[in-house]
PDB file of C-alpha atoms in Angstrom:
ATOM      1  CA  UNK E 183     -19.879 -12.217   0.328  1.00 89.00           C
ATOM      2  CA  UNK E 184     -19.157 -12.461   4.124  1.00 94.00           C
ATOM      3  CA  UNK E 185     -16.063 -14.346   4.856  1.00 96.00           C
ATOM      4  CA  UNK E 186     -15.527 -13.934   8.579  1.00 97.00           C
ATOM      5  CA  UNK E 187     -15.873 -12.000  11.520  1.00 97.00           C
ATOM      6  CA  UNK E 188     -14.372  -9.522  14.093  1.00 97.00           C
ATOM      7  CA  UNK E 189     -15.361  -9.432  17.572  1.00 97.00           C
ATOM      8  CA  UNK E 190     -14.583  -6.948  20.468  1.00 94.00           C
ATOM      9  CA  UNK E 191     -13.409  -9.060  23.264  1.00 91.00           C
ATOM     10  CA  UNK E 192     -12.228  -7.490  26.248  1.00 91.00           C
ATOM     11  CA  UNK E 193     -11.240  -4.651  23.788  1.00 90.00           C
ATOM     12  CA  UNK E 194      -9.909  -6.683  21.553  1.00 95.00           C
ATOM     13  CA  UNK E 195     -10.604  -6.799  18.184  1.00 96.00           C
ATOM     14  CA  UNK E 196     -10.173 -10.913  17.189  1.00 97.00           C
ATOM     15  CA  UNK E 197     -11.968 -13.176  14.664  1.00 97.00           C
ATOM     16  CA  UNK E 198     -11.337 -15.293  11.742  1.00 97.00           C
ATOM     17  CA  UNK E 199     -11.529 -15.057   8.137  1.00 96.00           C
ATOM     18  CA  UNK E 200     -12.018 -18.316   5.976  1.00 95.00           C
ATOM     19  CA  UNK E 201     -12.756 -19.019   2.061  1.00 92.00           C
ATOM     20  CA  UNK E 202     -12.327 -21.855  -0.135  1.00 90.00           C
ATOM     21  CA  UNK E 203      -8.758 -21.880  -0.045  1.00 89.00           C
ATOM     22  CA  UNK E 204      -7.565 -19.331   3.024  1.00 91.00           C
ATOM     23  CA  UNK E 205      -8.219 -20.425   6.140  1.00 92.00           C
ATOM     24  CA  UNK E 206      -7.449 -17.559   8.975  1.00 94.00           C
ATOM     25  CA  UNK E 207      -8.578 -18.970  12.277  1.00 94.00           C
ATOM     26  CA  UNK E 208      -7.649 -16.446  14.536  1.00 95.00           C
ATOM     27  CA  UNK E 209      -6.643 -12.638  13.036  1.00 96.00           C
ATOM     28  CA  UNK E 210      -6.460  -9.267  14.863  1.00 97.00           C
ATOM     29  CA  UNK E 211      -6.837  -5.899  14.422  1.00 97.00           C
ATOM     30  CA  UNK E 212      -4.277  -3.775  15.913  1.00 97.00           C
ATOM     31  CA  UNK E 213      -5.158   0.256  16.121  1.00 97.00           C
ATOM     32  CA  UNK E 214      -2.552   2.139  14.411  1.00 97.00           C
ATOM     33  CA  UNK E 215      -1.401   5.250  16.418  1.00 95.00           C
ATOM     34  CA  UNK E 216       0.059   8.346  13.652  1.00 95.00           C
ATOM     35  CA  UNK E 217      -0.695  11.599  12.769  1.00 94.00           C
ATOM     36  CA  UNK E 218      -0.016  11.104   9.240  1.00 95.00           C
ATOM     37  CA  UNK E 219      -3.928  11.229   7.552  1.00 92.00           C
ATOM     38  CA  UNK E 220      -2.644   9.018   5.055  1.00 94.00           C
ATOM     39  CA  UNK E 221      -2.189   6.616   7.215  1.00 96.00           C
ATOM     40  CA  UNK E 222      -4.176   2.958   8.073  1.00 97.00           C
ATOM     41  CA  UNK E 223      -6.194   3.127  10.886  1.00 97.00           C
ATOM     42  CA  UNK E 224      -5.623  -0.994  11.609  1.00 98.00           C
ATOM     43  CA  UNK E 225      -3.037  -3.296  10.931  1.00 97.00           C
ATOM     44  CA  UNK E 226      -4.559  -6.923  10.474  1.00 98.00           C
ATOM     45  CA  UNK E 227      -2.713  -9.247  12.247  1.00 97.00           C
ATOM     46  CA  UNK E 228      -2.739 -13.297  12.109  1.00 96.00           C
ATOM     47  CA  UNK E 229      -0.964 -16.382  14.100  1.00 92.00           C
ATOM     48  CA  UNK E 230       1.833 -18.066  11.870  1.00 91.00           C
ATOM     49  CA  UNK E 231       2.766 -21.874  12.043  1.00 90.00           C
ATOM     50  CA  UNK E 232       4.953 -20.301  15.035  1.00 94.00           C
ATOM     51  CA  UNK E 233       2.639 -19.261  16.676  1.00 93.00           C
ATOM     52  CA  UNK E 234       3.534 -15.482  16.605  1.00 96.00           C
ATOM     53  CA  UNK E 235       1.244 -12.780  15.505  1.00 96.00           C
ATOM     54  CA  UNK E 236       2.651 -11.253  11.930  1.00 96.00           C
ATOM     55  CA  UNK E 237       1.204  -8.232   9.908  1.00 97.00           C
ATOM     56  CA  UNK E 238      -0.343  -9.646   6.816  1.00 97.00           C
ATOM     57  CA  UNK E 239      -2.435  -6.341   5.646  1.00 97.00           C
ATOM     58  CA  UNK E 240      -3.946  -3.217   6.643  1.00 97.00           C
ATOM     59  CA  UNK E 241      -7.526  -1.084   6.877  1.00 98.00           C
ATOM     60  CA  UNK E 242      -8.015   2.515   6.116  1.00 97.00           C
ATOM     61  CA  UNK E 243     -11.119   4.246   6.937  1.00 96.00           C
ATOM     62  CA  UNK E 244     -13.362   4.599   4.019  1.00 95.00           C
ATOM     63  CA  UNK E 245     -17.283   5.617   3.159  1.00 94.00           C
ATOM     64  CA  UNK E 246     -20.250   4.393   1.137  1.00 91.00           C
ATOM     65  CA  UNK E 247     -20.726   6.822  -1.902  1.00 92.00           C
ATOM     66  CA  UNK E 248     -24.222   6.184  -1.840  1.00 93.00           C
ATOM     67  CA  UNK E 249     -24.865   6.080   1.859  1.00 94.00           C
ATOM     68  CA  UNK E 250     -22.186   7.907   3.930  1.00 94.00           C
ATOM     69  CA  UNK E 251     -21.750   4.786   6.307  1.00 94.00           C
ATOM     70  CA  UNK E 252     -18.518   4.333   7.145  1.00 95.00           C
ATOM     71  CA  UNK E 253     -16.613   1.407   6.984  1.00 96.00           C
ATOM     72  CA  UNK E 254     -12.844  -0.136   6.715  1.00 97.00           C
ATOM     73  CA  UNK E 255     -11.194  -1.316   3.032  1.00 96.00           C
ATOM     74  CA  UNK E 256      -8.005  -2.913   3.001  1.00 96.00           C
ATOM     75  CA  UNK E 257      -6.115  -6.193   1.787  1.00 95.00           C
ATOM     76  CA  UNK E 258      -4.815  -9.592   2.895  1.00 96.00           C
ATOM     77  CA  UNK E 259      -1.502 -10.229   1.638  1.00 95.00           C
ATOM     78  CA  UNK E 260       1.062 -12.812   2.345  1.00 93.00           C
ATOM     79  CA  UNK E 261       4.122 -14.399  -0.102  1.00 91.00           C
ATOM     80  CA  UNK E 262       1.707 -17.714   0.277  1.00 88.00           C
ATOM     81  CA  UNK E 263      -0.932 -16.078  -1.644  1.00 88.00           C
ATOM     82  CA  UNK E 264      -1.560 -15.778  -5.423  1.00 87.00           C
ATOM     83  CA  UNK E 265      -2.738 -11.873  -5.202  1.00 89.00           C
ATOM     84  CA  UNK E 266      -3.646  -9.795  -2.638  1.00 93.00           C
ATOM     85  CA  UNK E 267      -7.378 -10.213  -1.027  1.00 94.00           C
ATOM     86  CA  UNK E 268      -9.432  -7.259  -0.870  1.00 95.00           C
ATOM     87  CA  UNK E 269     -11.852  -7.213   2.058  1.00 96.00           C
ATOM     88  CA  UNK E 270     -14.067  -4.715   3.883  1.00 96.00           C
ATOM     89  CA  UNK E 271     -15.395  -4.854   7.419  1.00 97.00           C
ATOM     90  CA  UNK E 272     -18.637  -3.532   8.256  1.00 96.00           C
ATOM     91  CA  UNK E 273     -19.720  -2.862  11.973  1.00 96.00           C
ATOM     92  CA  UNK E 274     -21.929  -5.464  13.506  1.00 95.00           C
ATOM     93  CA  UNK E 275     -24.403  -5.113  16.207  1.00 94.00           C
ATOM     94  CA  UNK E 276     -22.121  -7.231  18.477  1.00 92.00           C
ATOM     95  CA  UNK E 277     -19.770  -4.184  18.534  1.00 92.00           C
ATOM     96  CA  UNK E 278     -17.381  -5.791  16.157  1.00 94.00           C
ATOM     97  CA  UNK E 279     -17.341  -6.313  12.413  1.00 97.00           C
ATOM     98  CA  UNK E 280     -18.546  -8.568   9.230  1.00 97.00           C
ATOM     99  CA  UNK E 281     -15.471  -9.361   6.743  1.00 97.00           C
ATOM    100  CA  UNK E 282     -16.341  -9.189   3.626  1.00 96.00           C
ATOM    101  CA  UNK E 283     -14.466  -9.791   0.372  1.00 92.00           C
ATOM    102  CA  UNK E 284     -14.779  -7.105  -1.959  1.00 74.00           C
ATOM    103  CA  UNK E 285     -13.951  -7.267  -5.915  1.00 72.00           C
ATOM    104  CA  UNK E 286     -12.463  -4.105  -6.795  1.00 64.00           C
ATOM    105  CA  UNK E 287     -14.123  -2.236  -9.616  1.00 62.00           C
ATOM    106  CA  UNK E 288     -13.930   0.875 -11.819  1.00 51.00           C
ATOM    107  CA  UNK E 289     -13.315   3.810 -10.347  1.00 52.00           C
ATOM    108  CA  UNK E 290     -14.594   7.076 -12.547  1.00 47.00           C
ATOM    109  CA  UNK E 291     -13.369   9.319 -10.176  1.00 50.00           C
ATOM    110  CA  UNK E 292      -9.592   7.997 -10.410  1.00 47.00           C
ATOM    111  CA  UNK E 293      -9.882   8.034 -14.314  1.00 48.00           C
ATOM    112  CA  UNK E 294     -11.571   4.676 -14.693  1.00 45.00           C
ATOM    113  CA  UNK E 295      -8.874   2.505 -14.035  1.00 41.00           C
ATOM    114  CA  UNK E 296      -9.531  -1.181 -13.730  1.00 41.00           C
ATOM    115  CA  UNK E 297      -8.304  -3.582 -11.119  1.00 42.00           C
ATOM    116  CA  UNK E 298      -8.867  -7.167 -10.338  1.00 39.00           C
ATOM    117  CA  UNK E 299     -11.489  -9.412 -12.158  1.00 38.00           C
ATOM    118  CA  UNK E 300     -11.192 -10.706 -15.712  1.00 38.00           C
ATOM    119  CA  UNK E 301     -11.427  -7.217 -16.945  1.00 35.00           C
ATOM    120  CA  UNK E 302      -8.294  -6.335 -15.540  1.00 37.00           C
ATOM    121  CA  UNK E 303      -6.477  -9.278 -16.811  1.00 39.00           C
ATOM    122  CA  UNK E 304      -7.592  -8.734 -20.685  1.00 36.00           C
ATOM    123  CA  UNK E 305      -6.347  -4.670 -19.788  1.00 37.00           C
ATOM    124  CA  UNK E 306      -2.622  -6.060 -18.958  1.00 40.00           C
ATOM    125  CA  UNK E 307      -2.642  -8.365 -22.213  1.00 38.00           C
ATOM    126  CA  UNK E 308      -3.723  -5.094 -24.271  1.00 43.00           C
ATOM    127  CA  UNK E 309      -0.737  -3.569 -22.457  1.00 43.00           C
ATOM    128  CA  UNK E 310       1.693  -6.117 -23.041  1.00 43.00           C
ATOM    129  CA  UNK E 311       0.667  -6.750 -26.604  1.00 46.00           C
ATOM    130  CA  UNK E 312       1.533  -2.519 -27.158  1.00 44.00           C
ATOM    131  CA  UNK E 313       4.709  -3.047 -25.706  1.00 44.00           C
ATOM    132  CA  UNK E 314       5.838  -6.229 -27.768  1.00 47.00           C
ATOM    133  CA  UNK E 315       4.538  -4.091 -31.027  1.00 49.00           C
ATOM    134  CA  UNK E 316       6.806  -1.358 -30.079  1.00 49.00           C
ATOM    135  CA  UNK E 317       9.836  -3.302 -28.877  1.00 52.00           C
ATOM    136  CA  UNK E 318       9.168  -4.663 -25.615  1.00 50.00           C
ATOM    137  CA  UNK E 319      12.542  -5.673 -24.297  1.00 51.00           C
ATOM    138  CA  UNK E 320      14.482  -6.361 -26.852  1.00 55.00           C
ATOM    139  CA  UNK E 321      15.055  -9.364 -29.459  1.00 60.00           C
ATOM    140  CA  UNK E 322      14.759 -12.830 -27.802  1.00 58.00           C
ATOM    141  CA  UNK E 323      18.027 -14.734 -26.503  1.00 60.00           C
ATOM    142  CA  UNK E 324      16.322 -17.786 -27.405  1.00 64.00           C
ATOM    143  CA  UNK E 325      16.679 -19.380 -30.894  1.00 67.00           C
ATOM    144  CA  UNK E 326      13.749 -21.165 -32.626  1.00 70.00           C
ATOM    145  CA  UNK E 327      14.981 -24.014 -30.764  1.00 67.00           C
ATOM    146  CA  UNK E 328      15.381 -22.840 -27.647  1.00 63.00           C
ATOM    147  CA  UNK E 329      19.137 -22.727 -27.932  1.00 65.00           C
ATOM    148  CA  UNK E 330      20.690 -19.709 -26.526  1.00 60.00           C
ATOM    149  CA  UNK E 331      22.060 -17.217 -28.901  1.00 61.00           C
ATOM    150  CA  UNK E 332      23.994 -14.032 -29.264  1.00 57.00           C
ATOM    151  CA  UNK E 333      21.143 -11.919 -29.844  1.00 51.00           C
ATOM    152  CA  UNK E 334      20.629  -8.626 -28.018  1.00 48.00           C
ATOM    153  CA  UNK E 335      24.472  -8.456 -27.052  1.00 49.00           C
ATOM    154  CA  UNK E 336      24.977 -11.290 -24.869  1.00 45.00           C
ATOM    155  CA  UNK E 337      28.453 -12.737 -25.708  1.00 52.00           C
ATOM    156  CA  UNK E 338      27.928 -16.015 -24.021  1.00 50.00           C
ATOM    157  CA  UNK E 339      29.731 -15.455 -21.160  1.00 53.00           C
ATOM    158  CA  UNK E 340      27.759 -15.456 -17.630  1.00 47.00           C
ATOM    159  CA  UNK E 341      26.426 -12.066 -16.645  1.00 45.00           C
ATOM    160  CA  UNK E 342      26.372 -12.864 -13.336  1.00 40.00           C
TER     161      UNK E 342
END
């Protein structure tokens, strides 16, 4: 699903990115310079309340298994957001890019590891519930009232 666009003005990459609930009306991407391979080849930038352009992600260089295009993957985060948004920007005839958000699936060839979507939400419960059935953290400080008891150690004074 196409959420925004990247131009090339002037040689420099600007756009927007808007969903239902993110609203991005003016981002950048800055070219990283590094040597390290490892290494994004974009920071995204956008305009805060300020008015001041602040990182909120990044874009590494990827390719299409099935077609060898190549493309740019990378997330939207920000401490205002939920979770991170995954995007991907494909080059456009205008010289720039289409945004597009991008669920992230199973990957076979990092040992089928989930992450994102539903699927990856009933995984963590699974996890969770293996932990609580082998001891988890420890036995609640919290009666069956919700009172705070001695349980696990705490002596009632403040840990803090």
């Amino acid at each position: 699903m196409n959420i925004g666009e990247v131009f090339n003005q002037n040689g420099r990459l600007t756009g927007s990115i808007a969903t239902r609930t993110i609203d991005l009306p003016r981002i950048g991407l800055r070219k990283v310079e590094s040597e390290n391979p490892k290494a994004p080849r974009f920071e995204i930038l956008a305009l805060n309340v300020a008015r001041r352009w602040v990182q909120i992600g990044a874009l590494w260089e990827a390719a299409s298994k099935a077609t060898g295009e190549l493309f740019l993957a990378g997330n939207i985060d920000d401490p205002s957001l939920p979770e991170p948004l995954p995007i991907a920007l494909f080059p456009a005839d205008h010289g720039g890019y289409m945004v597009a958000w991008r669920r992230d699936t199973m990957r076979s060839d990092f040992g089928g590891g989930l992450a994102g979507g539903d699927m990856g939400a009933s995984r963590n419960y699974d996890q969770r519930d293996q932990r609580d059935q082998q001891g988890g953290f420890g036995e609640s400080t919290a009666g069956a009232e919700g009172e705070l008891t001695t349980a696990g150690g705490f002596d009632g004074d403040d840990p803090f």
